[in-house]
Amino acid sequence: MSQEPQTEAIRSCFLSNKQFEKLFEVLYGLDYEVIGPTVDQGAITYDRLTSVNDLPRGWTDIQEPGKYRLQERDDDALFGYVVGPHSWKKHLFPPVSTLSVADRTEEGWQFSEVDEDLPKLAFLGVRACELAALKIQDRVFLGGAYVDPIYQGRRAETLVIAVNCTQAAATCFCTSMNTGPRCQSGFDLALTELRDGFVVEVATPAGETVIEALKTQELSDEQLTQASAARQQAVDQIERELDTTDIHDLLMSNLESPHWDDVAERCLSCTNCTMVCPTCFCSSVEEVSDLTGDHVERQRVWDSCFNMNFSYMNGGLVRNNIRNRYRQWLTHKLASWIDQFGTSGCVGCGRCISWCPVGIDLTQEVAAIRKDGET
């Protein structure tokens, strides 16, 4: 068994299954709205939870390129799955946000900003790769010269309860990106699920406030061993790899590779990969009027570099074919993102592989470009 990485936890304890059920009562008592995994329309999605009964007890997910299916487990694990089509970004960077409004009055047009009543959110079930995605989006929306007020307001009110992976999907490659499967930082609480309860790591005062309201126990050596073995199981199951050696220069020096034409013949430009990605942040701004024309809202909506009109400017399209749009996505995600923000834009969650209708696998595409470059 390999040595586990260190975490930011300041202390650890054990929380029984019975006490875990009371976690929801504690969170709602602290005015948090709990968002977490639940089964909906044949997938495990992130939505509002009211009790432990809303969690995907006894369900797991089977994932392959172009495939996602739920399957019943042979136990009652609450977090015995990997990741689904949703990511936490939709709660911090909403698909539709109203930026400002304009109303026609007798005195003329009146413009005003929108005062949003921001909820206190508790994210329950955040995986290690998703913690990395949150850190990346923090850098995008909060770390530059211009801070996004919508993201900032929602992020400031968010409690993060992570859950360590104890299994991996065939599409996972977080070990290649150094983002998992062990939760190391960026959480208030981190849980590792055992049959009779959870090993809990407390990392912040906010996490301490929550855990102090529950009855916990000291950890036994056996529980620590079980938790470590459960986490190692996820590590051992990861087989997919992405060779990131000099990946920036590899991609940027192969912009005219014939492989871009090959992938363009398979890509549908459907935008699925960007919609499920936990770090993609492309958006557009639209003016939306009511039927009378007297009330207009300026809205920011999710967009995608795979949409043809996304690159429209100065009377024409910058990227007018699928080859150019896929190249833009992959080179930005794995190369020019590093120039912009200092890190890769990929966390190895594998969502873009599972939810691609034709099963395009970016790890294989990079490997093919690397092979072409060597010949």
CSV table of C-alpha atoms in Angstrom, one decimal:
chain,number,residue,atom,x,y,z
A,1,MET,CA,0.0,0.0,0.0
A,2,SER,CA,1.4,3.4,-1.0
A,3,GLN,CA,1.8,6.1,1.6
A,4,GLU,CA,-1.2,8.5,1.6
A,5,PRO,CA,-0.7,12.3,1.1
A,6,GLN,CA,-1.1,14.6,4.1
A,7,THR,CA,-4.2,16.6,4.5
A,8,GLU,CA,-5.1,20.0,6.0
A,9,ALA,CA,-7.1,18.3,8.8
A,10,ILE,CA,-6.5,19.6,12.3
A,11,ARG,CA,-8.1,16.7,14.0
A,12,SER,CA,-10.1,13.5,13.2
A,13,CYS,CA,-12.9,11.6,14.9
A,14,PHE,CA,-15.5,8.9,14.2
A,15,LEU,CA,-19.2,9.6,13.4
A,16,SER,CA,-21.6,6.8,13.6
A,17,ASN,CA,-24.3,6.2,11.0
A,18,LYS,CA,-26.9,7.2,13.5
A,19,GLN,CA,-25.2,10.5,14.2
A,20,PHE,CA,-24.6,11.1,10.5
A,21,GLU,CA,-28.4,11.1,10.0
A,22,LYS,CA,-28.5,14.1,12.4
A,23,LEU,CA,-26.1,16.0,10.3
A,24,PHE,CA,-28.9,17.4,8.2
A,25,GLU,CA,-30.7,18.7,11.3
A,26,VAL,CA,-27.5,20.4,12.4
A,27,LEU,CA,-26.8,22.0,9.0
A,28,TYR,CA,-30.4,23.3,8.7
A,29,GLY,CA,-30.2,24.6,12.2
A,30,LEU,CA,-27.2,26.6,11.1
A,31,ASP,CA,-29.3,28.0,8.2
A,32,TYR,CA,-27.5,26.0,5.5
A,33,GLU,CA,-29.3,24.7,2.5
A,34,VAL,CA,-27.9,21.2,1.9
A,35,ILE,CA,-26.9,20.3,-1.7
A,36,GLY,CA,-25.7,16.8,-2.4
A,37,PRO,CA,-26.0,13.6,-4.4
A,38,THR,CA,-29.4,12.1,-5.1
A,39,VAL,CA,-30.9,9.8,-7.8
A,40,ASP,CA,-32.8,11.6,-10.5
A,41,GLN,CA,-33.8,10.5,-14.0
A,42,GLY,CA,-31.3,7.6,-14.0
A,43,ALA,CA,-28.3,9.5,-12.8
A,44,ILE,CA,-26.7,10.7,-9.5
A,45,THR,CA,-27.1,14.4,-9.6
A,46,TYR,CA,-26.5,17.3,-7.1
A,47,ASP,CA,-29.7,18.8,-5.7
A,48,ARG,CA,-31.3,20.0,-2.5
A,49,LEU,CA,-31.4,17.4,0.2
A,50,THR,CA,-33.7,17.3,3.3
A,51,SER,CA,-32.5,14.1,5.0
A,52,VAL,CA,-30.2,11.1,4.7
A,53,ASN,CA,-33.1,9.3,2.8
A,54,ASP,CA,-32.4,11.6,-0.2
A,55,LEU,CA,-28.9,10.2,-0.7
A,56,PRO,CA,-28.2,7.4,-3.3
A,57,ARG,CA,-28.2,4.6,-0.7
A,58,GLY,CA,-27.2,1.3,-2.3
A,59,TRP,CA,-26.5,2.7,-5.8
A,60,THR,CA,-23.3,3.0,-7.8
A,61,ASP,CA,-22.4,4.2,-11.3
A,62,ILE,CA,-20.9,2.3,-14.2
A,63,GLN,CA,-18.9,4.6,-16.6
A,64,GLU,CA,-17.1,4.0,-19.8
A,65,PRO,CA,-16.5,6.3,-22.8
A,66,GLY,CA,-19.9,7.4,-24.0
A,67,LYS,CA,-21.7,5.4,-21.3
A,68,TYR,CA,-23.2,6.1,-17.9
A,69,ARG,CA,-25.5,3.7,-16.0
A,70,LEU,CA,-26.7,3.2,-12.5
A,71,GLN,CA,-26.4,-0.2,-10.9
A,72,GLU,CA,-27.6,-1.5,-7.5
A,73,ARG,CA,-24.8,-2.3,-5.0
A,74,ASP,CA,-24.8,-5.3,-2.7
A,75,ASP,CA,-24.6,-3.0,0.4
A,76,ASP,CA,-26.2,0.2,1.7
A,77,ALA,CA,-23.3,2.6,1.0
A,78,LEU,CA,-24.5,6.2,0.8
A,79,PHE,CA,-21.5,7.4,-1.3
A,80,GLY,CA,-20.7,4.3,-3.2
A,81,TYR,CA,-20.5,6.0,-6.6
A,82,VAL,CA,-18.0,8.3,-8.4
A,83,VAL,CA,-19.3,11.4,-10.2
A,84,GLY,CA,-22.4,12.1,-12.3
A,85,PRO,CA,-23.3,14.7,-14.9
A,86,HIS,CA,-23.6,17.6,-12.4
A,87,SER,CA,-20.8,19.6,-10.9
A,88,TRP,CA,-20.9,22.1,-8.0
A,89,LYS,CA,-20.2,25.0,-10.4
A,90,LYS,CA,-23.9,25.4,-11.2
A,91,HIS,CA,-24.5,26.5,-7.6
A,92,LEU,CA,-21.6,29.0,-7.6
A,93,PHE,CA,-21.6,30.0,-11.3
A,94,PRO,CA,-25.3,29.5,-12.2
A,95,PRO,CA,-26.3,28.6,-15.7
A,96,VAL,CA,-28.4,31.8,-15.9
A,97,SER,CA,-27.7,34.9,-13.8
A,98,THR,CA,-29.4,38.3,-14.0
A,99,LEU,CA,-26.8,41.0,-14.0
A,100,SER,CA,-29.0,44.1,-14.3
A,101,VAL,CA,-32.5,45.2,-15.2
A,102,ALA,CA,-34.0,48.1,-17.1
A,103,ASP,CA,-37.6,49.3,-16.8
A,104,ARG,CA,-39.4,51.9,-19.0
A,105,THR,CA,-41.1,54.5,-16.9
A,106,GLU,CA,-42.8,57.8,-17.5
A,107,GLU,CA,-39.4,59.5,-16.8
A,108,GLY,CA,-37.6,57.2,-19.2
A,109,TRP,CA,-35.6,54.1,-18.8
A,110,GLN,CA,-34.5,53.3,-15.2
A,111,PHE,CA,-31.5,50.9,-14.8
A,112,SER,CA,-30.8,49.0,-11.6
A,113,GLU,CA,-28.6,46.2,-10.3
A,114,VAL,CA,-30.0,43.0,-8.9
A,115,ASP,CA,-29.9,42.4,-5.2
A,116,GLU,CA,-29.8,38.6,-4.8
A,117,ASP,CA,-30.7,36.9,-1.6
A,118,LEU,CA,-27.8,34.6,-1.4
A,119,PRO,CA,-28.3,31.2,0.3
A,120,LYS,CA,-25.9,29.6,2.7
A,121,LEU,CA,-25.0,26.4,0.9
A,122,ALA,CA,-23.5,23.2,2.4
A,123,PHE,CA,-22.0,21.0,-0.3
A,124,LEU,CA,-22.2,17.4,0.9
A,125,GLY,CA,-20.3,14.7,-1.0
A,126,VAL,CA,-17.6,16.8,-2.8
A,127,ARG,CA,-14.9,14.5,-4.3
A,128,ALA,CA,-11.2,15.3,-4.4
A,129,CYS,CA,-11.2,16.1,-8.1
A,130,GLU,CA,-14.1,18.5,-7.4
A,131,LEU,CA,-12.2,20.2,-4.6
A,132,ALA,CA,-9.5,20.8,-7.2
A,133,ALA,CA,-12.2,22.1,-9.6
A,134,LEU,CA,-13.4,24.6,-7.0
A,135,LYS,CA,-9.9,25.8,-6.4
A,136,ILE,CA,-9.5,26.3,-10.2
A,137,GLN,CA,-12.8,28.3,-10.4
A,138,ASP,CA,-11.8,30.3,-7.4
A,139,ARG,CA,-8.7,31.4,-9.3
A,140,VAL,CA,-10.7,32.2,-12.4
A,141,PHE,CA,-13.5,34.2,-10.7
A,142,LEU,CA,-11.7,35.6,-7.6
A,143,GLY,CA,-8.0,35.5,-8.3
A,144,GLY,CA,-7.6,38.1,-11.0
A,145,ALA,CA,-7.9,41.9,-11.3
A,146,TYR,CA,-11.6,41.6,-11.7
A,147,VAL,CA,-13.7,39.7,-9.2
A,148,ASP,CA,-17.0,38.1,-10.1
A,149,PRO,CA,-19.5,39.4,-7.5
A,150,ILE,CA,-22.0,36.6,-8.1
A,151,TYR,CA,-19.5,33.8,-7.6
A,152,GLN,CA,-17.8,35.7,-4.7
A,153,GLY,CA,-21.1,36.1,-2.8
A,154,ARG,CA,-22.1,32.5,-3.2
A,155,ARG,CA,-18.7,31.1,-2.5
A,156,ALA,CA,-18.3,33.0,0.7
A,157,GLU,CA,-21.4,31.4,2.1
A,158,THR,CA,-20.5,27.8,1.2
A,159,LEU,CA,-19.5,25.0,3.6
A,160,VAL,CA,-17.7,22.1,1.9
A,161,ILE,CA,-18.1,18.6,3.2
A,162,ALA,CA,-15.9,16.3,1.1
A,163,VAL,CA,-16.2,12.6,0.8
A,164,ASN,CA,-13.2,10.5,-0.1
A,165,CYS,CA,-13.6,8.1,-3.0
A,166,THR,CA,-13.5,4.4,-2.1
A,167,GLN,CA,-13.9,3.3,-5.7
A,168,ALA,CA,-13.1,4.6,-9.2
A,169,ALA,CA,-14.7,4.6,-12.6
A,170,ALA,CA,-13.1,3.4,-15.7
A,171,THR,CA,-13.0,7.0,-16.9
A,172,CYS,CA,-11.2,8.4,-13.9
A,173,PHE,CA,-7.6,9.7,-14.2
A,174,CYS,CA,-7.3,12.1,-11.3
A,175,THR,CA,-4.0,10.4,-10.3
A,176,SER,CA,-2.5,11.7,-13.5
A,177,MET,CA,-3.5,15.3,-12.6
A,178,ASN,CA,-2.5,15.0,-9.0
A,179,THR,CA,-6.0,15.9,-7.9
A,180,GLY,CA,-7.1,12.7,-6.1
A,181,PRO,CA,-8.6,10.4,-5.1
A,182,ARG,CA,-7.6,11.5,-1.6
A,183,CYS,CA,-9.1,14.8,-0.4
A,184,GLN,CA,-6.2,16.9,0.8
A,185,SER,CA,-7.3,20.5,1.0
A,186,GLY,CA,-10.1,22.9,0.3
A,187,PHE,CA,-12.7,21.3,2.6
A,188,ASP,CA,-14.2,22.1,6.0
A,189,LEU,CA,-14.9,18.4,6.7
A,190,ALA,CA,-13.8,15.3,4.9
A,191,LEU,CA,-15.5,12.0,5.4
A,192,THR,CA,-14.4,8.4,4.6
A,193,GLU,CA,-17.4,6.0,4.6
A,194,LEU,CA,-17.1,2.7,6.5
A,195,ARG,CA,-19.9,0.2,7.1
A,196,ASP,CA,-20.8,1.5,10.5
A,197,GLY,CA,-20.1,5.2,10.1
A,198,PHE,CA,-17.6,7.7,8.9
A,199,VAL,CA,-14.0,8.7,9.7
A,200,VAL,CA,-14.2,12.5,9.8
A,201,GLU,CA,-11.4,15.0,9.3
A,202,VAL,CA,-12.0,18.5,10.6
A,203,ALA,CA,-10.0,21.3,8.8
A,204,THR,CA,-11.7,24.6,9.6
A,205,PRO,CA,-13.5,26.4,12.4
A,206,ALA,CA,-16.7,26.2,10.3
A,207,GLY,CA,-16.3,22.4,10.2
A,208,GLU,CA,-15.6,22.3,13.9
A,209,THR,CA,-18.9,24.1,14.6
A,210,VAL,CA,-20.8,21.5,12.7
A,211,ILE,CA,-19.0,18.5,14.2
A,212,GLU,CA,-19.2,19.8,17.8
A,213,ALA,CA,-23.0,19.6,17.5
A,214,LEU,CA,-22.9,15.9,16.9
A,215,LYS,CA,-21.8,13.0,19.2
A,216,THR,CA,-18.4,11.7,17.9
A,217,GLN,CA,-16.0,9.1,19.1
A,218,GLU,CA,-12.3,8.7,19.3
A,219,LEU,CA,-10.9,6.8,16.3
A,220,SER,CA,-9.6,3.3,16.8
A,221,ASP,CA,-6.5,2.0,15.0
A,222,GLU,CA,-8.8,-0.5,13.3
A,223,GLN,CA,-11.0,2.3,11.9
A,224,LEU,CA,-8.0,4.2,10.7
A,225,THR,CA,-6.8,1.1,8.9
A,226,GLN,CA,-10.2,0.4,7.4
A,227,ALA,CA,-10.4,4.0,6.1
A,228,SER,CA,-7.0,3.9,4.6
A,229,ALA,CA,-7.7,0.6,2.9
A,230,ALA,CA,-11.0,1.9,1.5
A,231,ARG,CA,-9.3,5.0,0.0
A,232,GLN,CA,-6.5,2.8,-1.4
A,233,GLN,CA,-9.1,0.7,-3.2
A,234,ALA,CA,-9.9,3.8,-5.3
A,235,VAL,CA,-6.3,4.4,-6.1
A,236,ASP,CA,-5.8,0.7,-7.1
A,237,GLN,CA,-8.8,0.8,-9.5
A,238,ILE,CA,-7.6,3.8,-11.6
A,239,GLU,CA,-6.2,2.5,-14.8
A,240,ARG,CA,-6.6,5.4,-17.2
A,241,GLU,CA,-3.7,7.7,-17.6
A,242,LEU,CA,-2.9,11.1,-19.1
A,243,ASP,CA,0.8,11.7,-19.8
A,244,THR,CA,1.2,15.4,-18.9
A,245,THR,CA,4.9,15.5,-19.6
A,246,ASP,CA,5.6,18.9,-21.4
A,247,ILE,CA,1.9,18.8,-22.4
A,248,HIS,CA,1.7,22.6,-22.9
A,249,ASP,CA,4.5,22.6,-25.5
A,250,LEU,CA,3.3,19.3,-27.0
A,251,LEU,CA,-0.1,20.7,-27.9
A,252,MET,CA,1.0,24.2,-28.8
A,253,SER,CA,3.6,22.9,-31.2
A,254,ASN,CA,1.2,20.5,-32.9
A,255,LEU,CA,-1.6,22.9,-33.8
A,256,GLU,CA,-1.5,21.7,-37.4
A,257,SER,CA,-1.4,18.0,-36.6
A,258,PRO,CA,-3.6,15.9,-38.9
A,259,HIS,CA,-5.1,14.3,-35.8
A,260,TRP,CA,-7.3,17.3,-35.3
A,261,ASP,CA,-9.1,16.3,-38.6
A,262,ASP,CA,-9.4,12.8,-37.3
A,263,VAL,CA,-11.2,13.8,-34.1
A,264,ALA,CA,-13.3,16.3,-36.0
A,265,GLU,CA,-14.8,13.5,-38.0
A,266,ARG,CA,-16.1,12.0,-34.7
A,267,CYS,CA,-16.9,15.1,-32.7
A,268,LEU,CA,-20.6,16.2,-32.9
A,269,SER,CA,-19.8,19.7,-31.4
A,270,CYS,CA,-22.7,19.0,-29.0
A,271,THR,CA,-21.1,20.9,-26.1
A,272,ASN,CA,-21.7,18.0,-23.7
A,273,CYS,CA,-18.1,18.0,-22.5
A,274,THR,CA,-18.1,21.7,-21.6
A,275,MET,CA,-21.5,21.4,-19.9
A,276,VAL,CA,-20.5,18.6,-17.6
A,277,CYS,CA,-16.9,19.9,-17.0
A,278,PRO,CA,-16.5,21.2,-13.4
A,279,THR,CA,-14.1,24.0,-14.6
A,280,CYS,CA,-15.3,25.3,-17.9
A,281,PHE,CA,-16.6,28.8,-17.5
A,282,CYS,CA,-17.5,30.2,-21.0
A,283,SER,CA,-20.5,32.4,-20.9
A,284,SER,CA,-22.4,35.0,-23.1
A,285,VAL,CA,-24.5,38.0,-22.2
A,286,GLU,CA,-28.0,38.4,-23.5
A,287,GLU,CA,-30.7,41.0,-23.3
A,288,VAL,CA,-34.1,39.4,-22.5
A,289,SER,CA,-37.3,41.5,-22.8
A,290,ASP,CA,-40.7,40.7,-21.5
A,291,LEU,CA,-43.6,40.7,-24.0
A,292,THR,CA,-44.4,44.4,-23.4
A,293,GLY,CA,-40.9,45.6,-24.1
A,294,ASP,CA,-41.1,47.6,-20.9
A,295,HIS,CA,-38.9,45.3,-18.8
A,296,VAL,CA,-35.5,44.1,-19.9
A,297,GLU,CA,-33.0,41.9,-18.1
A,298,ARG,CA,-29.4,41.5,-18.9
A,299,GLN,CA,-28.6,37.9,-18.3
A,300,ARG,CA,-25.3,35.9,-18.3
A,301,VAL,CA,-25.8,32.4,-19.6
A,302,TRP,CA,-23.5,29.4,-19.9
A,303,ASP,CA,-22.0,29.1,-23.4
A,304,SER,CA,-19.5,26.8,-25.0
A,305,CYS,CA,-16.5,27.1,-27.3
A,306,PHE,CA,-18.2,24.3,-29.3
A,307,ASN,CA,-21.1,26.5,-30.3
A,308,MET,CA,-20.5,27.9,-33.7
A,309,ASN,CA,-21.5,31.5,-32.9
A,310,PHE,CA,-19.4,31.7,-29.7
A,311,SER,CA,-16.4,32.9,-31.8
A,312,TYR,CA,-18.4,35.3,-33.9
A,313,MET,CA,-16.8,38.8,-34.1
A,314,ASN,CA,-16.2,41.6,-36.6
A,315,GLY,CA,-18.7,40.1,-39.1
A,316,GLY,CA,-17.4,36.5,-39.1
A,317,LEU,CA,-16.6,33.3,-37.2
A,318,VAL,CA,-13.1,32.8,-35.9
A,319,ARG,CA,-13.5,29.0,-35.5
A,320,ASN,CA,-15.9,28.0,-38.3
A,321,ASN,CA,-15.4,24.2,-38.2
A,322,ILE,CA,-15.4,21.4,-35.6
A,323,ARG,CA,-11.7,20.8,-36.1
A,324,ASN,CA,-10.9,24.3,-34.9
A,325,ARG,CA,-13.4,24.2,-32.1
A,326,TYR,CA,-12.2,20.9,-30.6
A,327,ARG,CA,-8.6,22.1,-30.9
A,328,GLN,CA,-9.5,25.3,-29.1
A,329,TRP,CA,-11.2,23.3,-26.3
A,330,LEU,CA,-8.4,20.8,-25.8
A,331,THR,CA,-5.5,23.2,-26.1
A,332,HIS,CA,-7.1,25.7,-23.7
A,333,LYS,CA,-8.0,23.0,-21.1
A,334,LEU,CA,-4.6,21.4,-21.1
A,335,ALA,CA,-2.2,24.1,-22.3
A,336,SER,CA,-3.1,27.8,-22.6
A,337,TRP,CA,-5.1,27.5,-19.3
A,338,ILE,CA,-1.6,27.1,-17.7
A,339,ASP,CA,-0.6,30.4,-19.3
A,340,GLN,CA,-3.7,32.2,-18.0
A,341,PHE,CA,-4.1,30.7,-14.5
A,342,GLY,CA,-0.9,28.8,-13.7
A,343,THR,CA,-2.5,25.3,-13.6
A,344,SER,CA,-4.2,22.9,-15.9
A,345,GLY,CA,-7.9,23.3,-16.5
A,346,CYS,CA,-8.4,19.6,-16.2
A,347,VAL,CA,-8.9,17.7,-12.9
A,348,GLY,CA,-9.2,14.2,-14.3
A,349,CYS,CA,-12.8,13.6,-13.3
A,350,GLY,CA,-13.6,11.8,-16.6
A,351,ARG,CA,-17.0,13.4,-17.1
A,352,CYS,CA,-16.2,14.6,-20.6
A,353,ILE,CA,-15.3,11.0,-21.5
A,354,SER,CA,-18.5,9.4,-20.1
A,355,TRP,CA,-20.9,12.0,-21.4
A,356,CYS,CA,-19.5,12.3,-24.9
A,357,PRO,CA,-22.1,10.7,-27.1
A,358,VAL,CA,-19.4,9.2,-29.3
A,359,GLY,CA,-17.0,8.3,-26.5
A,360,ILE,CA,-14.2,10.7,-27.4
A,361,ASP,CA,-11.5,10.3,-24.8
A,362,LEU,CA,-9.1,13.2,-24.3
A,363,THR,CA,-6.4,11.0,-22.8
A,364,GLN,CA,-6.3,9.0,-26.0
A,365,GLU,CA,-6.4,12.1,-28.2
A,366,VAL,CA,-3.4,13.6,-26.4
A,367,ALA,CA,-1.6,10.2,-26.7
A,368,ALA,CA,-2.3,10.2,-30.4
A,369,ILE,CA,-0.9,13.7,-30.9
A,370,ARG,CA,2.1,12.8,-28.8
A,371,LYS,CA,2.7,9.7,-31.0
A,372,ASP,CA,2.3,11.7,-34.2
A,373,GLY,CA,4.8,14.2,-32.9
A,374,GLU,CA,7.4,11.6,-32.3
A,375,THR,CA,7.2,10.1,-35.9
